[in-house]
mmCIF file of N, CA and C in Angstrom:
data_model
loop_
_atom_site.group_PDB
_atom_site.id
_atom_site.type_symbol
_atom_site.label_atom_id
_atom_site.label_comp_id
_atom_site.label_asym_id
_atom_site.label_seq_id
_atom_site.Cartn_x
_atom_site.Cartn_y
_atom_site.Cartn_z
ATOM 1 N N GLN A 14 -17.499 0.325 -12.271
ATOM 2 C CA GLN A 14 -18.786 0.721 -12.830
ATOM 3 C C GLN A 14 -18.612 1.840 -13.839
ATOM 4 N N VAL A 15 -19.340 1.753 -14.917
ATOM 5 C CA VAL A 15 -19.318 2.775 -15.954
ATOM 6 C C VAL A 15 -20.749 3.266 -16.148
ATOM 7 N N GLN A 16 -20.913 4.556 -16.200
ATOM 8 C CA GLN A 16 -22.224 5.132 -16.486
ATOM 9 C C GLN A 16 -22.139 5.944 -17.773
ATOM 10 N N LEU A 17 -23.132 5.779 -18.612
ATOM 11 C CA LEU A 17 -23.254 6.574 -19.831
ATOM 12 C C LEU A 17 -24.508 7.426 -19.712
ATOM 13 N N VAL A 18 -24.367 8.714 -19.944
ATOM 14 C CA VAL A 18 -25.498 9.626 -19.832
ATOM 15 C C VAL A 18 -25.653 10.388 -21.138
ATOM 16 N N GLU A 19 -26.813 10.249 -21.758
ATOM 17 C CA GLU A 19 -27.097 10.950 -23.001
ATOM 18 C C GLU A 19 -27.789 12.278 -22.711
ATOM 19 N N SER A 20 -27.602 13.214 -23.622
ATOM 20 C CA SER A 20 -28.312 14.484 -23.561
ATOM 21 C C SER A 20 -28.475 15.021 -24.972
ATOM 22 N N GLY A 21 -29.381 15.989 -25.117
ATOM 23 C CA GLY A 21 -29.535 16.649 -26.409
ATOM 24 C C GLY A 21 -30.774 16.259 -27.182
ATOM 25 N N GLY A 22 -31.530 15.296 -26.684
ATOM 26 C CA GLY A 22 -32.747 14.932 -27.380
ATOM 27 C C GLY A 22 -33.811 16.011 -27.251
ATOM 28 N N GLY A 23 -34.881 15.841 -28.006
ATOM 29 C CA GLY A 23 -35.966 16.796 -27.926
ATOM 30 C C GLY A 23 -36.875 16.705 -29.128
ATOM 31 N N LEU A 24 -37.696 17.730 -29.274
ATOM 32 C CA LEU A 24 -38.656 17.807 -30.374
ATOM 33 C C LEU A 24 -38.129 18.761 -31.431
ATOM 34 N N VAL A 25 -38.152 18.320 -32.684
ATOM 35 C CA VAL A 25 -37.659 19.142 -33.779
ATOM 36 C C VAL A 25 -38.534 18.896 -34.999
ATOM 37 N N GLN A 26 -38.657 19.894 -35.836
ATOM 38 C CA GLN A 26 -39.423 19.735 -37.069
ATOM 39 C C GLN A 26 -38.596 19.001 -38.117
ATOM 40 N N ALA A 27 -39.275 18.357 -39.017
ATOM 41 C CA ALA A 27 -38.599 17.682 -40.119
ATOM 42 C C ALA A 27 -37.703 18.676 -40.853
ATOM 43 N N GLY A 28 -36.505 18.201 -41.173
ATOM 44 C CA GLY A 28 -35.519 19.059 -41.809
ATOM 45 C C GLY A 28 -34.583 19.745 -40.838
ATOM 46 N N GLY A 29 -34.913 19.675 -39.570
ATOM 47 C CA GLY A 29 -34.097 20.330 -38.554
ATOM 48 C C GLY A 29 -32.914 19.485 -38.120
ATOM 49 N N SER A 30 -32.210 19.986 -37.105
ATOM 50 C CA SER A 30 -30.995 19.330 -36.617
ATOM 51 C C SER A 30 -31.022 19.214 -35.105
ATOM 52 N N LEU A 31 -30.336 18.208 -34.617
ATOM 53 C CA LEU A 31 -30.099 18.029 -33.189
ATOM 54 C C LEU A 31 -28.706 17.452 -33.019
ATOM 55 N N ARG A 32 -28.122 17.711 -31.868
ATOM 56 C CA ARG A 32 -26.822 17.127 -31.547
ATOM 57 C C ARG A 32 -26.942 16.396 -30.222
ATOM 58 N N LEU A 33 -26.708 15.111 -30.261
ATOM 59 C CA LEU A 33 -26.740 14.305 -29.058
ATOM 60 C C LEU A 33 -25.337 14.187 -28.483
ATOM 61 N N SER A 34 -25.266 14.158 -27.170
ATOM 62 C CA SER A 34 -23.996 13.970 -26.478
ATOM 63 C C SER A 34 -24.104 12.779 -25.547
ATOM 64 N N CYS A 35 -22.981 12.107 -25.366
ATOM 65 C CA CYS A 35 -22.904 10.987 -24.439
ATOM 66 C C CYS A 35 -21.668 11.178 -23.582
ATOM 67 N N ALA A 36 -21.867 11.212 -22.274
ATOM 68 C CA ALA A 36 -20.764 11.371 -21.341
ATOM 69 C C ALA A 36 -20.604 10.095 -20.533
ATOM 70 N N ALA A 37 -19.384 9.587 -20.509
ATOM 71 C CA ALA A 37 -19.083 8.388 -19.737
ATOM 72 C C ALA A 37 -18.381 8.771 -18.447
ATOM 73 N N SER A 38 -18.758 8.141 -17.377
ATOM 74 C CA SER A 38 -18.115 8.397 -16.086
ATOM 75 C C SER A 38 -17.964 7.071 -15.351
ATOM 76 N N GLY A 39 -17.198 7.123 -14.281
ATOM 77 C CA GLY A 39 -16.954 5.909 -13.519
ATOM 78 C C GLY A 39 -15.530 5.435 -13.742
ATOM 79 N N ASP A 40 -15.377 4.135 -13.893
ATOM 80 C CA ASP A 40 -14.039 3.588 -14.129
ATOM 81 C C ASP A 40 -13.462 4.188 -15.407
ATOM 82 N N THR A 41 -12.286 4.743 -15.320
ATOM 83 C CA THR A 41 -11.726 5.422 -16.480
ATOM 84 C C THR A 41 -10.793 4.487 -17.236
ATOM 85 N N PHE A 42 -11.164 4.175 -18.430
ATOM 86 C CA PHE A 42 -10.326 3.423 -19.339
ATOM 87 C C PHE A 42 -10.827 3.703 -20.743
ATOM 88 N N LYS A 43 -10.044 3.362 -21.720
ATOM 89 C CA LYS A 43 -10.424 3.668 -23.096
ATOM 90 C C LYS A 43 -11.373 2.595 -23.631
ATOM 91 N N PHE A 44 -12.433 3.070 -24.216
ATOM 92 C CA PHE A 44 -13.358 2.165 -24.876
ATOM 93 C C PHE A 44 -12.779 1.748 -26.227
ATOM 94 N N ASN A 45 -13.133 0.567 -26.679
ATOM 95 C CA ASN A 45 -12.748 0.146 -28.026
ATOM 96 C C ASN A 45 -13.581 0.872 -29.071
ATOM 97 N N SER A 46 -14.817 1.161 -28.712
ATOM 98 C CA SER A 46 -15.694 1.896 -29.610
ATOM 99 C C SER A 46 -16.825 2.513 -28.803
ATOM 100 N N MET A 47 -17.393 3.565 -29.360
ATOM 101 C CA MET A 47 -18.612 4.153 -28.813
ATOM 102 C C MET A 47 -19.597 4.285 -29.964
ATOM 103 N N GLY A 48 -20.860 4.224 -29.629
ATOM 104 C CA GLY A 48 -21.842 4.276 -30.708
ATOM 105 C C GLY A 48 -23.197 4.735 -30.242
ATOM 106 N N TRP A 49 -24.062 4.875 -31.192
ATOM 107 C CA TRP A 49 -25.449 5.269 -30.946
ATOM 108 C C TRP A 49 -26.374 4.235 -31.574
ATOM 109 N N TYR A 50 -27.347 3.821 -30.807
ATOM 110 C CA TYR A 50 -28.410 2.945 -31.266
ATOM 111 C C TYR A 50 -29.724 3.690 -31.077
ATOM 112 N N ARG A 51 -30.757 3.222 -31.741
ATOM 113 C CA ARG A 51 -32.070 3.813 -31.530
ATOM 114 C C ARG A 51 -33.141 2.734 -31.556
ATOM 115 N N GLN A 52 -34.229 3.042 -30.881
ATOM 116 C CA GLN A 52 -35.356 2.128 -30.858
ATOM 117 C C GLN A 52 -36.640 2.926 -31.002
ATOM 118 N N ALA A 53 -37.329 2.694 -32.099
ATOM 119 C CA ALA A 53 -38.624 3.338 -32.341
ATOM 120 C C ALA A 53 -39.729 2.462 -31.751
ATOM 121 N N PRO A 54 -40.876 3.051 -31.466
ATOM 122 C CA PRO A 54 -41.981 2.272 -30.896
ATOM 123 C C PRO A 54 -42.329 1.070 -31.764
ATOM 124 N N GLY A 55 -42.396 -0.084 -31.143
ATOM 125 C CA GLY A 55 -42.769 -1.301 -31.856
ATOM 126 C C GLY A 55 -41.677 -1.902 -32.709
ATOM 127 N N LYS A 56 -40.478 -1.336 -32.632
ATOM 128 C CA LYS A 56 -39.376 -1.847 -33.452
ATOM 129 C C LYS A 56 -38.215 -2.276 -32.569
ATOM 130 N N GLU A 57 -37.311 -3.051 -33.152
ATOM 131 C CA GLU A 57 -36.135 -3.482 -32.426
ATOM 132 C C GLU A 57 -35.088 -2.374 -32.399
ATOM 133 N N ARG A 58 -34.228 -2.459 -31.409
ATOM 134 C CA ARG A 58 -33.126 -1.509 -31.328
ATOM 135 C C ARG A 58 -32.182 -1.754 -32.496
ATOM 136 N N GLU A 59 -31.718 -0.656 -33.109
ATOM 137 C CA GLU A 59 -30.844 -0.776 -34.264
ATOM 138 C C GLU A 59 -29.646 0.150 -34.129
ATOM 139 N N LEU A 60 -28.561 -0.256 -34.745
ATOM 140 C CA LEU A 60 -27.362 0.573 -34.759
ATOM 141 C C LEU A 60 -27.587 1.779 -35.667
ATOM 142 N N VAL A 61 -27.231 2.944 -35.168
ATOM 143 C CA VAL A 61 -27.264 4.166 -35.973
ATOM 144 C C VAL A 61 -25.871 4.469 -36.505
ATOM 145 N N ALA A 62 -24.901 4.503 -35.602
ATOM 146 C CA ALA A 62 -23.526 4.801 -35.994
ATOM 147 C C ALA A 62 -22.601 4.418 -34.849
ATOM 148 N N ASP A 63 -21.380 4.055 -35.207
ATOM 149 C CA ASP A 63 -20.376 3.861 -34.169
ATOM 150 C C ASP A 63 -19.023 4.322 -34.671
ATOM 151 N N ILE A 64 -18.110 4.478 -33.711
ATOM 152 C CA ILE A 64 -16.772 4.965 -34.027
ATOM 153 C C ILE A 64 -15.785 4.197 -33.162
ATOM 154 N N THR A 65 -14.721 3.719 -33.786
ATOM 155 C CA THR A 65 -13.734 2.937 -33.051
ATOM 156 C C THR A 65 -12.666 3.854 -32.457
ATOM 157 N N LEU A 66 -11.826 3.256 -31.645
ATOM 158 C CA LEU A 66 -10.748 4.004 -31.008
ATOM 159 C C LEU A 66 -9.829 4.634 -32.054
ATOM 160 N N SER A 67 -9.695 3.961 -33.198
ATOM 161 C CA SER A 67 -8.834 4.470 -34.266
ATOM 162 C C SER A 67 -9.535 5.520 -35.119
ATOM 163 N N GLY A 68 -10.806 5.759 -34.852
ATOM 164 C CA GLY A 68 -11.536 6.785 -35.592
ATOM 165 C C GLY A 68 -12.348 6.264 -36.769
ATOM 166 N N ARG A 69 -12.375 4.957 -36.950
ATOM 167 C CA ARG A 69 -13.165 4.409 -38.053
ATOM 168 C C ARG A 69 -14.644 4.495 -37.699
ATOM 169 N N THR A 70 -15.436 4.956 -38.646
ATOM 170 C CA THR A 70 -16.865 5.135 -38.402
ATOM 171 C C THR A 70 -17.693 4.178 -39.250
ATOM 172 N N ASN A 71 -18.876 3.929 -38.771
ATOM 173 C CA ASN A 71 -19.808 3.038 -39.452
ATOM 174 C C ASN A 71 -21.208 3.604 -39.257
ATOM 175 N N TYR A 72 -21.987 3.644 -40.344
ATOM 176 C CA TYR A 72 -23.320 4.233 -40.273
ATOM 177 C C TYR A 72 -24.374 3.284 -40.845
ATOM 178 N N ALA A 73 -25.552 3.360 -40.291
ATOM 179 C CA ALA A 73 -26.684 2.694 -40.908
ATOM 180 C C ALA A 73 -26.982 3.387 -42.234
ATOM 181 N N ASP A 74 -27.416 2.612 -43.215
ATOM 182 C CA ASP A 74 -27.701 3.191 -44.529
ATOM 183 C C ASP A 74 -28.720 4.322 -44.444
ATOM 184 N N SER A 75 -29.661 4.200 -43.526
ATOM 185 C CA SER A 75 -30.743 5.171 -43.429
ATOM 186 C C SER A 75 -30.289 6.545 -42.952
ATOM 187 N N VAL A 76 -29.091 6.635 -42.393
ATOM 188 C CA VAL A 76 -28.629 7.931 -41.862
ATOM 189 C C VAL A 76 -27.380 8.451 -42.562
ATOM 190 N N LYS A 77 -26.834 7.661 -43.467
ATOM 191 C CA LYS A 77 -25.614 8.094 -44.168
ATOM 192 C C LYS A 77 -25.845 9.424 -44.884
ATOM 193 N N GLY A 78 -24.899 10.321 -44.728
ATOM 194 C CA GLY A 78 -25.007 11.628 -45.360
ATOM 195 C C GLY A 78 -25.799 12.642 -44.551
ATOM 196 N N ARG A 79 -26.465 12.183 -43.499
ATOM 197 C CA ARG A 79 -27.253 13.100 -42.663
ATOM 198 C C ARG A 79 -26.722 13.164 -41.229
ATOM 199 N N PHE A 80 -26.234 12.065 -40.724
ATOM 200 C CA PHE A 80 -25.747 12.003 -39.348
ATOM 201 C C PHE A 80 -24.213 11.890 -39.353
ATOM 202 N N THR A 81 -23.603 12.458 -38.323
ATOM 203 C CA THR A 81 -22.157 12.354 -38.162
ATOM 204 C C THR A 81 -21.837 12.016 -36.718
ATOM 205 N N ILE A 82 -21.073 10.963 -36.526
ATOM 206 C CA ILE A 82 -20.641 10.586 -35.189
ATOM 207 C C ILE A 82 -19.223 11.082 -34.970
ATOM 208 N N SER A 83 -18.949 11.518 -33.763
ATOM 209 C CA SER A 83 -17.599 11.948 -33.406
ATOM 210 C C SER A 83 -17.379 11.613 -31.941
ATOM 211 N N ASP A 84 -16.135 11.693 -31.530
ATOM 212 C CA ASP A 84 -15.846 11.418 -30.126
ATOM 213 C C ASP A 84 -14.651 12.219 -29.644
ATOM 214 N N GLU A 85 -14.528 12.258 -28.352
ATOM 215 C CA GLU A 85 -13.337 12.768 -27.679
ATOM 216 C C GLU A 85 -12.937 11.650 -26.736
ATOM 217 N N ASN A 86 -12.188 10.707 -27.266
ATOM 218 C CA ASN A 86 -11.956 9.490 -26.515
ATOM 219 C C ASN A 86 -11.197 9.743 -25.226
ATOM 220 N N ASN A 87 -10.324 10.759 -25.244
ATOM 221 C CA ASN A 87 -9.584 11.043 -24.013
ATOM 222 C C ASN A 87 -10.495 11.606 -22.936
ATOM 223 N N LYS A 88 -11.681 12.037 -23.347
ATOM 224 C CA LYS A 88 -12.663 12.536 -22.389
ATOM 225 C C LYS A 88 -13.849 11.590 -22.255
ATOM 226 N N ASN A 89 -13.786 10.451 -22.959
ATOM 227 C CA ASN A 89 -14.892 9.502 -22.951
ATOM 228 C C ASN A 89 -16.213 10.184 -23.285
ATOM 229 N N MET A 90 -16.202 10.943 -24.359
ATOM 230 C CA MET A 90 -17.396 11.619 -24.849
ATOM 231 C C MET A 90 -17.671 11.164 -26.277
ATOM 232 N N ALA A 91 -18.945 11.075 -26.628
ATOM 233 C CA ALA A 91 -19.335 10.791 -28.006
ATOM 234 C C ALA A 91 -20.484 11.713 -28.376
ATOM 235 N N TYR A 92 -20.544 12.018 -29.660
ATOM 236 C CA TYR A 92 -21.566 12.940 -30.143
ATOM 237 C C TYR A 92 -22.217 12.371 -31.399
ATOM 238 N N LEU A 93 -23.436 12.773 -31.613
ATOM 239 C CA LEU A 93 -24.124 12.425 -32.850
ATOM 240 C C LEU A 93 -24.789 13.692 -33.381
ATOM 241 N N GLN A 94 -24.237 14.226 -34.454
ATOM 242 C CA GLN A 94 -24.842 15.376 -35.117
ATOM 243 C C GLN A 94 -25.855 14.848 -36.120
ATOM 244 N N MET A 95 -27.091 15.260 -35.955
ATOM 245 C CA MET A 95 -28.172 14.774 -36.808
ATOM 246 C C MET A 95 -28.752 15.935 -37.595
ATOM 247 N N ASN A 96 -28.610 15.885 -38.894
ATOM 248 C CA ASN A 96 -29.134 16.923 -39.785
ATOM 249 C C ASN A 96 -30.214 16.341 -40.679
ATOM 250 N N SER A 97 -30.978 17.219 -41.280
ATOM 251 C CA SER A 97 -32.038 16.804 -42.202
ATOM 252 C C SER A 97 -32.900 15.706 -41.584
ATOM 253 N N LEU A 98 -33.327 15.937 -40.375
ATOM 254 C CA LEU A 98 -34.089 14.918 -39.662
ATOM 255 C C LEU A 98 -35.429 14.643 -40.327
ATOM 256 N N LYS A 99 -35.836 13.392 -40.237
ATOM 257 C CA LYS A 99 -37.091 12.942 -40.827
ATOM 258 C C LYS A 99 -37.981 12.358 -39.720
ATOM 259 N N PRO A 100 -39.273 12.353 -39.934
ATOM 260 C CA PRO A 100 -40.166 11.756 -38.920
ATOM 261 C C PRO A 100 -39.779 10.321 -38.572
ATOM 262 N N GLU A 101 -39.247 9.585 -39.525
ATOM 263 C CA GLU A 101 -38.863 8.196 -39.251
ATOM 264 C C GLU A 101 -37.605 8.090 -38.388
ATOM 265 N N ASP A 102 -36.975 9.202 -38.092
ATOM 266 C CA ASP A 102 -35.848 9.204 -37.156
ATOM 267 C C ASP A 102 -36.336 9.260 -35.706
ATOM 268 N N THR A 103 -37.622 9.439 -35.512
ATOM 269 C CA THR A 103 -38.173 9.483 -34.162
ATOM 270 C C THR A 103 -37.917 8.170 -33.439
ATOM 271 N N ALA A 104 -37.278 8.273 -32.279
ATOM 272 C CA ALA A 104 -36.906 7.082 -31.516
ATOM 273 C C ALA A 104 -36.243 7.509 -30.218
ATOM 274 N N VAL A 105 -36.048 6.543 -29.348
ATOM 275 C CA VAL A 105 -35.174 6.749 -28.202
ATOM 276 C C VAL A 105 -33.763 6.379 -28.658
ATOM 277 N N TYR A 106 -32.839 7.284 -28.444
ATOM 278 C CA TYR A 106 -31.462 7.076 -28.864
ATOM 279 C C TYR A 106 -30.614 6.706 -27.650
ATOM 280 N N TYR A 107 -29.872 5.627 -27.797
ATOM 281 C CA TYR A 107 -29.069 5.101 -26.701
ATOM 282 C C TYR A 107 -27.583 5.191 -27.043
ATOM 283 N N CYS A 108 -26.820 5.612 -26.072
ATOM 284 C CA CYS A 108 -25.364 5.588 -26.194
ATOM 285 C C CYS A 108 -24.870 4.198 -25.807
ATOM 286 N N ASN A 109 -23.873 3.738 -26.529
ATOM 287 C CA ASN A 109 -23.307 2.411 -26.294
ATOM 288 C C ASN A 109 -21.791 2.514 -26.287
ATOM 289 N N ALA A 110 -21.167 1.761 -25.423
ATOM 290 C CA ALA A 110 -19.703 1.709 -25.400
ATOM 291 C C ALA A 110 -19.259 0.259 -25.244
ATOM 292 N N LYS A 111 -18.240 -0.090 -25.973
ATOM 293 C CA LYS A 111 -17.685 -1.441 -25.915
ATOM 294 C C LYS A 111 -16.243 -1.357 -25.436
ATOM 295 N N ALA A 112 -15.875 -2.290 -24.581
ATOM 296 C CA ALA A 112 -14.526 -2.334 -24.045
ATOM 297 C C ALA A 112 -14.137 -3.798 -23.854
ATOM 298 N N GLY A 113 -12.989 -3.980 -23.218
ATOM 299 C CA GLY A 113 -12.552 -5.340 -22.940
ATOM 300 C C GLY A 113 -11.837 -5.965 -24.124
ATOM 301 N N THR A 114 -11.760 -7.268 -24.110
ATOM 302 C CA THR A 114 -11.053 -8.023 -25.130
ATOM 303 C C THR A 114 -11.994 -8.985 -25.831
ATOM 304 N N TRP A 115 -11.469 -9.660 -26.847
ATOM 305 C CA TRP A 115 -12.284 -10.631 -27.567
ATOM 306 C C TRP A 115 -12.738 -11.728 -26.611
ATOM 307 N N ALA A 116 -11.867 -12.087 -25.700
ATOM 308 C CA ALA A 116 -12.192 -13.168 -24.763
ATOM 309 C C ALA A 116 -13.095 -12.697 -23.635
ATOM 310 N N SER A 117 -13.020 -11.438 -23.307
ATOM 311 C CA SER A 117 -13.812 -10.893 -22.194
ATOM 312 C C SER A 117 -14.370 -9.531 -22.585
ATOM 313 N N PRO A 118 -15.359 -9.526 -23.463
ATOM 314 C CA PRO A 118 -15.902 -8.241 -23.901
ATOM 315 C C PRO A 118 -16.800 -7.618 -22.835
ATOM 316 N N LYS A 119 -16.841 -6.312 -22.859
ATOM 317 C CA LYS A 119 -17.711 -5.561 -21.959
ATOM 318 C C LYS A 119 -18.513 -4.568 -22.797
ATOM 319 N N GLU A 120 -19.740 -4.351 -22.377
ATOM 320 C CA GLU A 120 -20.620 -3.446 -23.114
ATOM 321 C C GLU A 120 -21.449 -2.656 -22.126
ATOM 322 N N TYR A 121 -21.614 -1.394 -22.439
ATOM 323 C CA TYR A 121 -22.336 -0.499 -21.544
ATOM 324 C C TYR A 121 -23.382 0.276 -22.332
ATOM 325 N N TRP A 122 -24.486 0.612 -21.643
ATOM 326 C CA TRP A 122 -25.589 1.341 -22.269
ATOM 327 C C TRP A 122 -26.018 2.504 -21.400
ATOM 328 N N GLY A 123 -26.415 3.580 -22.064
ATOM 329 C CA GLY A 123 -27.076 4.665 -21.370
ATOM 330 C C GLY A 123 -28.561 4.378 -21.265
ATOM 331 N N LYS A 124 -29.280 5.281 -20.616
ATOM 332 C CA LYS A 124 -30.712 5.081 -20.430
ATOM 333 C C LYS A 124 -31.528 5.616 -21.592
ATOM 334 N N GLY A 125 -30.900 6.378 -22.465
ATOM 335 C CA GLY A 125 -31.571 6.848 -23.659
ATOM 336 C C GLY A 125 -32.071 8.271 -23.571
ATOM 337 N N THR A 126 -32.200 8.885 -24.735
ATOM 338 C CA THR A 126 -32.772 10.223 -24.847
ATOM 339 C C THR A 126 -33.745 10.209 -26.032
ATOM 340 N N LEU A 127 -34.900 10.807 -25.836
ATOM 341 C CA LEU A 127 -35.947 10.748 -26.842
ATOM 342 C C LEU A 127 -35.771 11.836 -27.887
ATOM 343 N N VAL A 128 -35.824 11.430 -29.137
ATOM 344 C CA VAL A 128 -35.815 12.360 -30.262
ATOM 345 C C VAL A 128 -37.147 12.209 -30.987
ATOM 346 N N THR A 129 -37.851 13.318 -31.110
ATOM 347 C CA THR A 129 -39.139 13.316 -31.801
ATOM 348 C C THR A 129 -39.066 14.305 -32.959
ATOM 349 N N VAL A 130 -39.336 13.817 -34.152
ATOM 350 C CA VAL A 130 -39.299 14.654 -35.345
ATOM 351 C C VAL A 130 -40.718 14.780 -35.876
ATOM 352 N N SER A 131 -41.213 15.999 -35.891
ATOM 353 C CA SER A 131 -42.580 16.233 -36.358
ATOM 354 C C SER A 131 -42.575 16.556 -37.851
ATOM 355 N N SER A 132 -43.649 16.163 -38.509
ATOM 356 C CA SER A 132 -43.736 16.392 -39.965
ATOM 357 C C SER A 132 -44.391 17.724 -40.282
#
C-alpha cells in the first residue's frame, strides 16, 4: 500500500505564493514519476506538472514560468512552488505518483489540498 498526503494549501491573494508538499509512505520503492494535478469546480482534473525519476519536468502551459515542481525521490517527496498565483489557479490540487512497468503500471493519488486564490 502506498499513501500520498498533500499539505500546504490554503487561501492566498492574487500575486501571492504557496508551496505544496506531497509525502509518500507505505511500500518503499522508487516512483517513475511524481506530479501534481488540479480540479476546479465544474471542470475536469488536469495535469499541472510532473517530474520523472531522471528529473525531466513537464508543465501545463497555463503555469509555465510561475510554478516549479521538484522532488526528493530518495525520500519520496514532491513539491510544487506556486508563484504569481491567479484566481483561475483556484482548485483542489492532487499529488500523483506513477510506478510499475509498461506492462503493469501502477498509479497512486492523494486526497487533495485546496488552494484558493482571491482577487
